[in-house]
PDB file of C-alpha atoms in Angstrom:
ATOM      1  CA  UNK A1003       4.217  -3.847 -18.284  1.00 44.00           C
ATOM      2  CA  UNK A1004       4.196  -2.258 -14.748  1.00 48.00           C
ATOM      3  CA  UNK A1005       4.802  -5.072 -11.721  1.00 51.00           C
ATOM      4  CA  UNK A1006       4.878  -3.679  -7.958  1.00 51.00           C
ATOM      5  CA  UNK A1007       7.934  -5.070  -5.776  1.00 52.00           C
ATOM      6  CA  UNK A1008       8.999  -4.227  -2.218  1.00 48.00           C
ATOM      7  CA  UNK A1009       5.860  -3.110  -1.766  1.00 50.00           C
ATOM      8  CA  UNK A1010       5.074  -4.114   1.868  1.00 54.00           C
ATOM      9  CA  UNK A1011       7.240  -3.576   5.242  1.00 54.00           C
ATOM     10  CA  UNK A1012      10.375  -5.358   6.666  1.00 54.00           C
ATOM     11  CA  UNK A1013       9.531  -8.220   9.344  1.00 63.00           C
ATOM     12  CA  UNK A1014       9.474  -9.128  12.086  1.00 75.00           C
ATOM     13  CA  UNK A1015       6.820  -6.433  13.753  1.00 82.00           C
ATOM     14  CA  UNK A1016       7.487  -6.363  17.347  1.00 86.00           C
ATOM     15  CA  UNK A1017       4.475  -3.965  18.667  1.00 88.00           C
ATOM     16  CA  UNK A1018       6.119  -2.971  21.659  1.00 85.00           C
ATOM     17  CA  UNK A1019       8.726  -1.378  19.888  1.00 87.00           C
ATOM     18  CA  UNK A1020       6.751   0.090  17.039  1.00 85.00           C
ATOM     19  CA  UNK A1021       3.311   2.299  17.151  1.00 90.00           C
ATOM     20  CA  UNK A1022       3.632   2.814  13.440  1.00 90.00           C
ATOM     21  CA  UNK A1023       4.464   0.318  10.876  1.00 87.00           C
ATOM     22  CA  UNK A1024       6.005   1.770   7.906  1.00 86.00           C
ATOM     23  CA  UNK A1025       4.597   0.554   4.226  1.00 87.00           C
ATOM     24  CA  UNK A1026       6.284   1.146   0.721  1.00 86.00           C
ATOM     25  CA  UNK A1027       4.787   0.650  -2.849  1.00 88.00           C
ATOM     26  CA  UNK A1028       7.175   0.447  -5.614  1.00 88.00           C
ATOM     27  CA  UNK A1029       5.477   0.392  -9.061  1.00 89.00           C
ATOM     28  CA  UNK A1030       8.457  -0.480 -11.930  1.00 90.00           C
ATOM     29  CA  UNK A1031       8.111   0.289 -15.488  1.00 92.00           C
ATOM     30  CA  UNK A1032       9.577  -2.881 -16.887  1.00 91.00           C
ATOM     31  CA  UNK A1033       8.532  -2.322 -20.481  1.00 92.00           C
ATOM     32  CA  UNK A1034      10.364  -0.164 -23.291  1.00 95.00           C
ATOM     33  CA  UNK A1035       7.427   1.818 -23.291  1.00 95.00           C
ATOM     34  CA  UNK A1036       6.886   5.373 -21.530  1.00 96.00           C
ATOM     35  CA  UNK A1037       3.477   4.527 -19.521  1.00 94.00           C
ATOM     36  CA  UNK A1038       1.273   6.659 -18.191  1.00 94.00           C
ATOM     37  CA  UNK A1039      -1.054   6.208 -15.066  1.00 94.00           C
ATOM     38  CA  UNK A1040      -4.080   8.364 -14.211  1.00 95.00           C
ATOM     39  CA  UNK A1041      -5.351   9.462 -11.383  1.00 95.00           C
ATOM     40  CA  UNK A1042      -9.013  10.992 -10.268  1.00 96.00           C
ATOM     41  CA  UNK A1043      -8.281  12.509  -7.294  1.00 96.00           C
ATOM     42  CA  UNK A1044      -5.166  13.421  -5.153  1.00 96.00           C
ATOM     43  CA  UNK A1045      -4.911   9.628  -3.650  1.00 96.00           C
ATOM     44  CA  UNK A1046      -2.431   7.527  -5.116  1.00 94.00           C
ATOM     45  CA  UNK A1047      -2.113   4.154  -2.806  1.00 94.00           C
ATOM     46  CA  UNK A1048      -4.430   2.334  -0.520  1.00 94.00           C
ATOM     47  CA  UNK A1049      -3.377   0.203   2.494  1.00 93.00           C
ATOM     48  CA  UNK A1050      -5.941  -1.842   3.978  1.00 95.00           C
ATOM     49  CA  UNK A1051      -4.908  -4.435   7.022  1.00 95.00           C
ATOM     50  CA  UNK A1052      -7.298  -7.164   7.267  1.00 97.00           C
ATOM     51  CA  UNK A1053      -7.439 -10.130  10.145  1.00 97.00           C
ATOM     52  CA  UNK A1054      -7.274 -13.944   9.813  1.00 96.00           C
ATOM     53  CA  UNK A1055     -10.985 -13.786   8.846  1.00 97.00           C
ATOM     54  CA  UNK A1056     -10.777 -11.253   6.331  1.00 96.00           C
ATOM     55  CA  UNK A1057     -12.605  -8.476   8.488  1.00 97.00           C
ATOM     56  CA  UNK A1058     -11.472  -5.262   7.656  1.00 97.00           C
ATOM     57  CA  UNK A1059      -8.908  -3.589  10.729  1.00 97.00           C
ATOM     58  CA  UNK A1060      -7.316  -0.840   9.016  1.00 95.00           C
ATOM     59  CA  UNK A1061      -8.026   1.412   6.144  1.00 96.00           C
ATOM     60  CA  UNK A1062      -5.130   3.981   5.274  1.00 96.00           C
ATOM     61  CA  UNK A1063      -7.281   6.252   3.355  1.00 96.00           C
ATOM     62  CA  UNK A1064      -9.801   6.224   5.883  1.00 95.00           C
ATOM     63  CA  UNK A1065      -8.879   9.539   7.855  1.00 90.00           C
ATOM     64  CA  UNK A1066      -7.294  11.170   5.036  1.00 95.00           C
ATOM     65  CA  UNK A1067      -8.873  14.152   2.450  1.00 96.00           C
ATOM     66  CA  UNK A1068      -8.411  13.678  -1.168  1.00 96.00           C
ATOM     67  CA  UNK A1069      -8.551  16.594  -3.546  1.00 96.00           C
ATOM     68  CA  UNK A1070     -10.837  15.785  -6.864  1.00 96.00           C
ATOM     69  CA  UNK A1071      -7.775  16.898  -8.973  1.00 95.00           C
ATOM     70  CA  UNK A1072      -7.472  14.487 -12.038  1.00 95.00           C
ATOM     71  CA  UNK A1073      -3.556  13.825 -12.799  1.00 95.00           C
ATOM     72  CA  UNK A1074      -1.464  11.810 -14.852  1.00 95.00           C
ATOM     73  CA  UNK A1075       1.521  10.297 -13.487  1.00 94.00           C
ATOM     74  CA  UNK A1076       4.375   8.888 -16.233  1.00 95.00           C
ATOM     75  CA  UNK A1077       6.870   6.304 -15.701  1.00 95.00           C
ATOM     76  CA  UNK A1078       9.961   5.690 -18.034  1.00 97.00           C
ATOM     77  CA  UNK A1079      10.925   2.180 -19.113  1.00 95.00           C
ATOM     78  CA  UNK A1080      13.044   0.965 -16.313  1.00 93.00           C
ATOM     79  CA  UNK A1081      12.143   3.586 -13.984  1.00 94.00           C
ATOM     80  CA  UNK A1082       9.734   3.738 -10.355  1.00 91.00           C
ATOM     81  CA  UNK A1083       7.277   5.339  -8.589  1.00 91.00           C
ATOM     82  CA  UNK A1084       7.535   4.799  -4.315  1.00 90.00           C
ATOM     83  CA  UNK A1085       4.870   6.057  -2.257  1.00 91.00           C
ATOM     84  CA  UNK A1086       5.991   5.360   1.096  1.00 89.00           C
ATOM     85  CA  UNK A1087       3.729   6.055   4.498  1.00 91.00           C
ATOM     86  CA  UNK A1088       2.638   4.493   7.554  1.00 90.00           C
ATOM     87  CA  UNK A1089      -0.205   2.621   9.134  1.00 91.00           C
ATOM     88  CA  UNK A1090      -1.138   2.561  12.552  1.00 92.00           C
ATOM     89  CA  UNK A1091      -0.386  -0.745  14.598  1.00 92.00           C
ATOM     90  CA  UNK A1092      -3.021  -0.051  17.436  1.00 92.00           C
ATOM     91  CA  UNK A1093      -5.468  -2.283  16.561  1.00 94.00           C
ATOM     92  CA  UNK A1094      -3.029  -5.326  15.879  1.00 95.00           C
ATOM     93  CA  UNK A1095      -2.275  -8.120  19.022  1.00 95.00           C
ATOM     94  CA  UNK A1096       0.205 -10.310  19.004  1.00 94.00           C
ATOM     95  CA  UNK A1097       0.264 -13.892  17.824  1.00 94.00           C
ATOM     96  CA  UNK A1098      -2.826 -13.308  15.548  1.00 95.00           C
ATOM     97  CA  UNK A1099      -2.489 -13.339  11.370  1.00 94.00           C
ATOM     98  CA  UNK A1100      -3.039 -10.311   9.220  1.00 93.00           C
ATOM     99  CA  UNK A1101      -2.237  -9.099   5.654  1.00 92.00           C
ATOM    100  CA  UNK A1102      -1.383  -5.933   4.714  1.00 90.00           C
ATOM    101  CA  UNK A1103      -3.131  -5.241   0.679  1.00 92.00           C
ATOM    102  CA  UNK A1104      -1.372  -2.356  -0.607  1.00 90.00           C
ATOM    103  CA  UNK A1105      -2.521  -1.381  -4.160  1.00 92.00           C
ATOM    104  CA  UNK A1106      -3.355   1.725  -6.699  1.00 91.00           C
ATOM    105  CA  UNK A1107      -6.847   2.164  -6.628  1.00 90.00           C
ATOM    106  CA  UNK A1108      -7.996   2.634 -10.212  1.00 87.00           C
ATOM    107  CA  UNK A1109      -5.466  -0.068 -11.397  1.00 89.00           C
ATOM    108  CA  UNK A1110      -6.530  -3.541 -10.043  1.00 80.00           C
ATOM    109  CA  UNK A1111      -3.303  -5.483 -11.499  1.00 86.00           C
ATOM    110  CA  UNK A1112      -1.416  -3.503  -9.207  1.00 89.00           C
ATOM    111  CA  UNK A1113      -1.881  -4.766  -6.050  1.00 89.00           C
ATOM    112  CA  UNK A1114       0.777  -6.966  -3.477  1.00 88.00           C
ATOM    113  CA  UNK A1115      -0.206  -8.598   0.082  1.00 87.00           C
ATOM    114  CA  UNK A1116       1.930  -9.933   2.503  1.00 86.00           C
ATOM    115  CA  UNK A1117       1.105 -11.862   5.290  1.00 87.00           C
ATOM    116  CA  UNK A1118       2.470 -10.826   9.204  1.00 89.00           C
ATOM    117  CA  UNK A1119       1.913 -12.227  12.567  1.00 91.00           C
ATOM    118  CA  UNK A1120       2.994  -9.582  14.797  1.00 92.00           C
ATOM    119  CA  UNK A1121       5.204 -10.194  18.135  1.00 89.00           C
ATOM    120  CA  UNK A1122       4.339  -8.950  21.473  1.00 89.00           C
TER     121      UNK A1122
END
């Protein structure tokens, strides 16, 4: 069984103070089994930021290249993976909802949101 956990970023966002916001996903192993994930191309997460009407603001893949390099990543039982990185907050205001969606593209089960309202 693999479960994601501190997968999104420490709140409150105050956008004055920060241009970035900084985004973690933690897959865990929590099975006694060795597991093994596989990958198509060099991209391992996705971070999308959508608004309070679930239009789309932010894509983290979006200005990134990806390699077509097939690879399989393994996990231990009990051990992690963390892919950490950050997401632009330029397109966020202040008082207005969004959730962050961060997730491993070719396995849908592994996906957390979270919910922020950003401060001015």
């Amino acid at each position: 069984t693999l479960s994601l956990h501190d997968a999104l970023p420490i709140l409150p966002l105050k956008l004055s103070d920060n241009r970035y916001l900084n985004v973690t996903l933690q897959v865990r192993n929590t099975s006694k089994q060795y597991v093994q994930l596989e990958f198509p191309t060099t991209q391992r997460i996705e971070i999308l930021v959508r608004d309070e009407k679930d239009r789309l603001i932010t894509q983290w893949s979006e200005d990134r290249a990806f390699e077509p390099e097939p690879t399989y990543v393994g996990i231990n039982p009990g051990e992690r993976l963390e892919y950490a990185t950050s997401i632009a907050t330029r397109d966020l205001e202040p008082g207005r909802r969004y959730t962050i969606l961060g997730f491993f593209p070719q396995y849908d089960f592994l996906r957390v949101e979270q919910t922020i309202i950003p401060e001015p």
